[in-house]
mmCIF file with all atom_site columns, C-alpha atoms in Angstrom:
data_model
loop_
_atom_site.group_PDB
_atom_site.id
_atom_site.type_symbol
_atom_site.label_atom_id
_atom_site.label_alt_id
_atom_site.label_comp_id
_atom_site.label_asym_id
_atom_site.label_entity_id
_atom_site.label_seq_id
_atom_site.pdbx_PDB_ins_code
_atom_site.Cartn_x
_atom_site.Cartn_y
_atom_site.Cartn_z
_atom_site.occupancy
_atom_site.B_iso_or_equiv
_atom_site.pdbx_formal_charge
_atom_site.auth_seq_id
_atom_site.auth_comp_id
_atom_site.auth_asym_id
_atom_site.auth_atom_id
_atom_site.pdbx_PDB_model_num
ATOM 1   C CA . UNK A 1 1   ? 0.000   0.000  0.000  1.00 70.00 ? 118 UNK A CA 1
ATOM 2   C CA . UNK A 1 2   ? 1.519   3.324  -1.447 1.00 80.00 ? 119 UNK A CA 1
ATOM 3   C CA . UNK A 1 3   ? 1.889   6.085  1.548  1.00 82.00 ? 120 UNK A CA 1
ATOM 4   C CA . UNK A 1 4   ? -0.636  8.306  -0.688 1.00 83.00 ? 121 UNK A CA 1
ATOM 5   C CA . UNK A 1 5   ? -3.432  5.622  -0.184 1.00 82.00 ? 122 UNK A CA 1
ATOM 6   C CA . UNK A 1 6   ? -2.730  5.429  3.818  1.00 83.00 ? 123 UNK A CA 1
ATOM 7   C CA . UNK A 1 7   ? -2.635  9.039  4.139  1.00 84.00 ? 124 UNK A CA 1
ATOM 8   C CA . UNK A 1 8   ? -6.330  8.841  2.000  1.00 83.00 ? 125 UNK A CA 1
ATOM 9   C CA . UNK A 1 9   ? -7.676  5.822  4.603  1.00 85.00 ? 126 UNK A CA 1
ATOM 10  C CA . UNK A 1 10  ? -6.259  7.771  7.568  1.00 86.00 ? 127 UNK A CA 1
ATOM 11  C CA . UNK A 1 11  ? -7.980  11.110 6.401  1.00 86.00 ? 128 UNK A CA 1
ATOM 12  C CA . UNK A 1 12  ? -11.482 9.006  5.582  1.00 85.00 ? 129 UNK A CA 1
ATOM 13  C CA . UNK A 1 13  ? -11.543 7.128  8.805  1.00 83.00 ? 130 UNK A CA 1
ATOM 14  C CA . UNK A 1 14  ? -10.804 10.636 11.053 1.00 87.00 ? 131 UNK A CA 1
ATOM 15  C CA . UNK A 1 15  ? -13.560 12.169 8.876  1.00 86.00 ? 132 UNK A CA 1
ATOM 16  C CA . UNK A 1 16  ? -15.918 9.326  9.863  1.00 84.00 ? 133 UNK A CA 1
ATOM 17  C CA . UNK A 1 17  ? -15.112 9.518  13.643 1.00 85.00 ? 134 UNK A CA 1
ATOM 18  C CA . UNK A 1 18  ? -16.106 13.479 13.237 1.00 88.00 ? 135 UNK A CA 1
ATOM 19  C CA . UNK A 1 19  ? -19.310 12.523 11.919 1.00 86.00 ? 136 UNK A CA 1
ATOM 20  C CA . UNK A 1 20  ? -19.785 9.485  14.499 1.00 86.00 ? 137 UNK A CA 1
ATOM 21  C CA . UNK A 1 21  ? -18.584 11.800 17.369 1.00 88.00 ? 138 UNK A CA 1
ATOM 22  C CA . UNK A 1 22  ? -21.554 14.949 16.224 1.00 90.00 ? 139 UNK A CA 1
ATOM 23  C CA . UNK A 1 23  ? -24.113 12.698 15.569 1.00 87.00 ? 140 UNK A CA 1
ATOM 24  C CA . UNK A 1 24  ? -23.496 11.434 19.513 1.00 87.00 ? 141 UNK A CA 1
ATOM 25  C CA . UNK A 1 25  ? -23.999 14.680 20.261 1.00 90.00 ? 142 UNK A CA 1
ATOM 26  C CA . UNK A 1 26  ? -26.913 15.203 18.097 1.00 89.00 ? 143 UNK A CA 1
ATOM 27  C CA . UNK A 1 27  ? -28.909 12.402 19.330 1.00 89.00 ? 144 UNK A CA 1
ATOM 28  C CA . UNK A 1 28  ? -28.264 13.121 23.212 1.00 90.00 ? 145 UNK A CA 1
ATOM 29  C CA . UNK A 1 29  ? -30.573 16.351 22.335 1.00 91.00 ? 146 UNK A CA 1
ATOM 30  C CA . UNK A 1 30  ? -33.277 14.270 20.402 1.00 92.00 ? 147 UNK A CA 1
ATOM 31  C CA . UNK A 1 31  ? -36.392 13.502 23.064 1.00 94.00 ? 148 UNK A CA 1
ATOM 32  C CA . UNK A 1 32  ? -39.300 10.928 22.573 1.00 95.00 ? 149 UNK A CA 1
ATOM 33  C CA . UNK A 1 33  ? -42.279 10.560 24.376 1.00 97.00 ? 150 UNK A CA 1
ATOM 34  C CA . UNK A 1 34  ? -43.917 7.761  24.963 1.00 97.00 ? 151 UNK A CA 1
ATOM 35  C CA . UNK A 1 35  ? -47.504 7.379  27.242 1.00 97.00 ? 152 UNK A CA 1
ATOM 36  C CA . UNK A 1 36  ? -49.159 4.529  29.567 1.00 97.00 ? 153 UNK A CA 1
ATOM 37  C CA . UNK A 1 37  ? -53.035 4.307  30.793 1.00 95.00 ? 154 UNK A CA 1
ATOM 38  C CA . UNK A 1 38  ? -54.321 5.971  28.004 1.00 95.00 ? 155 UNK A CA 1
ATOM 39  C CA . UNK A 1 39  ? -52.221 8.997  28.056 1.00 96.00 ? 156 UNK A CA 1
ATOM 40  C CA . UNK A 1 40  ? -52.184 9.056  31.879 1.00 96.00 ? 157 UNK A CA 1
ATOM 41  C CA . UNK A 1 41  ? -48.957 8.991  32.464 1.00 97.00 ? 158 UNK A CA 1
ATOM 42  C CA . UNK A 1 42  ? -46.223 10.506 29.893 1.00 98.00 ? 159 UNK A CA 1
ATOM 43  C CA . UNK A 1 43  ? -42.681 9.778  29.829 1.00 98.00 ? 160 UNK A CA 1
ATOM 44  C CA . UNK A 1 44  ? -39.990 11.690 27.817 1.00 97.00 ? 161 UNK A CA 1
ATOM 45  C CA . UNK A 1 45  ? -36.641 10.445 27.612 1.00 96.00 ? 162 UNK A CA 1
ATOM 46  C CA . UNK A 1 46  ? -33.944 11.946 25.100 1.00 93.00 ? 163 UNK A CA 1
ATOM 47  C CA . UNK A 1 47  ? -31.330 9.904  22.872 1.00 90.00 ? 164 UNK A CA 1
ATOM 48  C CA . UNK A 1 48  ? -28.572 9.466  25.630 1.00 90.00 ? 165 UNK A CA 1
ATOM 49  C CA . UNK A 1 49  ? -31.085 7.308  27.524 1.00 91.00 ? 166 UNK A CA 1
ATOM 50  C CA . UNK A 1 50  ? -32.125 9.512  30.346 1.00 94.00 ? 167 UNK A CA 1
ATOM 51  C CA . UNK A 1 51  ? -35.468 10.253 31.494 1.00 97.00 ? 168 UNK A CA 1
ATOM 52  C CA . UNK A 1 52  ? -35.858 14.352 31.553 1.00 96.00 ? 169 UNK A CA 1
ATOM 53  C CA . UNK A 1 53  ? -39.914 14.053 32.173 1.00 97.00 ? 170 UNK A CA 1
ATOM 54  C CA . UNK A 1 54  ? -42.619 12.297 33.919 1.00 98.00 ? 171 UNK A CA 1
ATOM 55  C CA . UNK A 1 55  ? -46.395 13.654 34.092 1.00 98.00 ? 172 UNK A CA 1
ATOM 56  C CA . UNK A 1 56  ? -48.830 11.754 35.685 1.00 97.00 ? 173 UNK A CA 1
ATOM 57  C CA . UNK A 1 57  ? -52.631 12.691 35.584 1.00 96.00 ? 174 UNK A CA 1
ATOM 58  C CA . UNK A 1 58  ? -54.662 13.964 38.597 1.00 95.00 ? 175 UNK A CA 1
ATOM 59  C CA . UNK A 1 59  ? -57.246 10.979 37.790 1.00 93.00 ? 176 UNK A CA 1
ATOM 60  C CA . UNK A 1 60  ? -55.078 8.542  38.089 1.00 93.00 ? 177 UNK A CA 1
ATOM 61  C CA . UNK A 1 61  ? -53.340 9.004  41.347 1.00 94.00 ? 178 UNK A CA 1
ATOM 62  C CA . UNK A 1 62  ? -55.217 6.651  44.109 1.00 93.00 ? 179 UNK A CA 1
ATOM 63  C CA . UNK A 1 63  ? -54.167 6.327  47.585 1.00 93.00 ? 180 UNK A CA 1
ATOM 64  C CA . UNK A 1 64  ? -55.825 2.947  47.318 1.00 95.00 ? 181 UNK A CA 1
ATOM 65  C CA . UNK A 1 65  ? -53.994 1.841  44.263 1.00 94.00 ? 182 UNK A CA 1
ATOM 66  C CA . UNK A 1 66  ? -50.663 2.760  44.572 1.00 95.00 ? 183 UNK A CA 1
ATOM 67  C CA . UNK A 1 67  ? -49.584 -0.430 41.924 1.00 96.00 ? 184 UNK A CA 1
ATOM 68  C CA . UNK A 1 68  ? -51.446 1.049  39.192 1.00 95.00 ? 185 UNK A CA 1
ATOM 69  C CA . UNK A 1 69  ? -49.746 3.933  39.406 1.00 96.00 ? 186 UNK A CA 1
ATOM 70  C CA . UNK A 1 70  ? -46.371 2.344  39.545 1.00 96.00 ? 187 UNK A CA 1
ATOM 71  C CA . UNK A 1 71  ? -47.357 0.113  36.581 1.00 97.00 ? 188 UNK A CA 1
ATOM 72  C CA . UNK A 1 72  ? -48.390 2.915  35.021 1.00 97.00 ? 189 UNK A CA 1
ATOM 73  C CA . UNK A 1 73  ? -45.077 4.398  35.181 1.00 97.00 ? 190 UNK A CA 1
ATOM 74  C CA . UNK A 1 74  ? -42.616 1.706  34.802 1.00 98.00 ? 191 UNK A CA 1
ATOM 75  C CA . UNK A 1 75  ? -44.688 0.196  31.338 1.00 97.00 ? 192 UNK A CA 1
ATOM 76  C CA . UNK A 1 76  ? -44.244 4.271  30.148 1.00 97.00 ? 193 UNK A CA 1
ATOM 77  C CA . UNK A 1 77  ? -40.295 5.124  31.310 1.00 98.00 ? 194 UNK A CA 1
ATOM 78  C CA . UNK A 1 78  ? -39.751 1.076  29.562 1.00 97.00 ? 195 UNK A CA 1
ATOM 79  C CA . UNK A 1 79  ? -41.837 2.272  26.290 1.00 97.00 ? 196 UNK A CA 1
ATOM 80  C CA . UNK A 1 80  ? -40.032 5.767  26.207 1.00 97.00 ? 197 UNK A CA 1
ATOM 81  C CA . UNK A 1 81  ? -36.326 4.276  27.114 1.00 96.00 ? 198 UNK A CA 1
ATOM 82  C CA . UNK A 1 82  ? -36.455 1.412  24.294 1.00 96.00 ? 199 UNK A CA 1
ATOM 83  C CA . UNK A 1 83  ? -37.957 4.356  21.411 1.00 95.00 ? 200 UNK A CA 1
ATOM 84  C CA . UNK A 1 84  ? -34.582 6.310  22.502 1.00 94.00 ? 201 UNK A CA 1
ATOM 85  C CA . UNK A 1 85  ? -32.884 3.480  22.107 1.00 92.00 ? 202 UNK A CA 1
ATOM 86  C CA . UNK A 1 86  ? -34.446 2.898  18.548 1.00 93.00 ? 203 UNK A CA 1
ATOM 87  C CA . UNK A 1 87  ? -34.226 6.301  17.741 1.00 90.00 ? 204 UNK A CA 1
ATOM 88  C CA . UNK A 1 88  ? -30.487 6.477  18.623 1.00 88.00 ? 205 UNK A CA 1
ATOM 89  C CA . UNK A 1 89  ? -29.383 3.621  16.591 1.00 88.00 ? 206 UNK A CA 1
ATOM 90  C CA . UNK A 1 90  ? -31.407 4.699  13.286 1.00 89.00 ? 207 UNK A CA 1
ATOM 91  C CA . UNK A 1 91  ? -29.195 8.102  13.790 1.00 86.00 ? 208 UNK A CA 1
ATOM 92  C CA . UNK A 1 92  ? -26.352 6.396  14.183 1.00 83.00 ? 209 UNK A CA 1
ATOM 93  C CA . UNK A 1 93  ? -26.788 3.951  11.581 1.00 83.00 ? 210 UNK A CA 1
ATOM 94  C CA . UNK A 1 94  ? -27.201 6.898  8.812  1.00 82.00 ? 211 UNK A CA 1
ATOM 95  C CA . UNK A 1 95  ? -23.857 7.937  9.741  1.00 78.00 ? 212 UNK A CA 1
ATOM 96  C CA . UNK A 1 96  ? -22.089 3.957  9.277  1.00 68.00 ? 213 UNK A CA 1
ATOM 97  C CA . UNK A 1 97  ? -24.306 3.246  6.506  1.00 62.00 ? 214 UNK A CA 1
ATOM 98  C CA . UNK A 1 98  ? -22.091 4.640  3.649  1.00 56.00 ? 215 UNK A CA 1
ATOM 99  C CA . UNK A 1 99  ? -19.296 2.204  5.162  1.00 55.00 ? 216 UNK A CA 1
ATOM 100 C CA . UNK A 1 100 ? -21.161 -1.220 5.401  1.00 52.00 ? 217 UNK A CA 1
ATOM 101 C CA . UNK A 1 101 ? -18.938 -2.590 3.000  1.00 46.00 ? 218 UNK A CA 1
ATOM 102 C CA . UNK A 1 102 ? -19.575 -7.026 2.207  1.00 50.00 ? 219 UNK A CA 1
ATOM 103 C CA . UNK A 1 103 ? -16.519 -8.855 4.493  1.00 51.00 ? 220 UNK A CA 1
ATOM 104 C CA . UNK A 1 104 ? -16.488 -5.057 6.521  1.00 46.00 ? 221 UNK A CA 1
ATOM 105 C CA . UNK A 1 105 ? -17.891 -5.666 10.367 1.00 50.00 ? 222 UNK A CA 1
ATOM 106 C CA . UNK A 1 106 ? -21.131 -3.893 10.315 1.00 52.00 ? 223 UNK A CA 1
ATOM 107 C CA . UNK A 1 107 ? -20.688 -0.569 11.927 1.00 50.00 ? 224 UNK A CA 1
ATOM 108 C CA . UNK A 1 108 ? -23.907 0.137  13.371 1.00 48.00 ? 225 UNK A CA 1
ATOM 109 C CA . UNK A 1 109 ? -23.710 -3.370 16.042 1.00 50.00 ? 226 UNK A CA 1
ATOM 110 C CA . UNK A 1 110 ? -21.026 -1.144 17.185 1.00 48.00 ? 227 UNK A CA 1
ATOM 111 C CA . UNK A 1 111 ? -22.754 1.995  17.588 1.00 46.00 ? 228 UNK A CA 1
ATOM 112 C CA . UNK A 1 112 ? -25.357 0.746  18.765 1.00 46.00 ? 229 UNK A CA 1
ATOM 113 C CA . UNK A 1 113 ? -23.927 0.314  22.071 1.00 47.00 ? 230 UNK A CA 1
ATOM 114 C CA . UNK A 1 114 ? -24.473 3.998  22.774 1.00 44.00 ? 231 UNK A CA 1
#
């Protein structure tokens, strides 16, 4: 391999870790929502995996049924963690995708990991 080709492959791959490196930061700012009970209880969670919302509805707080409520909850921080999840490996994945080359490791396993 020529040092002309090297210098082109080193160049590419620190171009690609740019990319990889702003879409992490990108998708750390991207929120989804997801909701339990009917829309009783809403969850927001953003693309590094952290929840940064929880609303419950007057109705459905119950002195008497406190499991409900924490049902409620866990079914919509699950929902709204695993759509981050999604969310941040289809970003991710648009950012490998050019570079899924046949007998290349698939890029996106990797980044997936986020």
């Amino acid at each position: 391999m020529s040092k002309k080709m090297f210098g082109d492959i080193m160049r590419q791959a620190q171009k690609i870790q740019e990319e990889i490196q702003k879409k992490q930061e990108e998708v750390k700012k991207i929120t989804v929502e997801a909701t339990s009970g009917g829309g009783m209880v809403t969850v927001q969670a953003n693309g590094a995996g952290q929840i940064v919302s929880i609303k419950i509805d007057r109705e459905v707080v119950n002195p008497d049924d406190i499991e409900m409520l924490e049902d409620l909850v866990l079914a919509a921080v699950n929902e709204a963690l695993k759509r981050a999840h999604e969310l941040a490996q289809a970003e991710m994945a648009k950012v490998s995708m050019p570079f899924n080359l046949p007998g290349m490791p698939d890029l996106s396993s990797l980044l997936g990991k986020l």
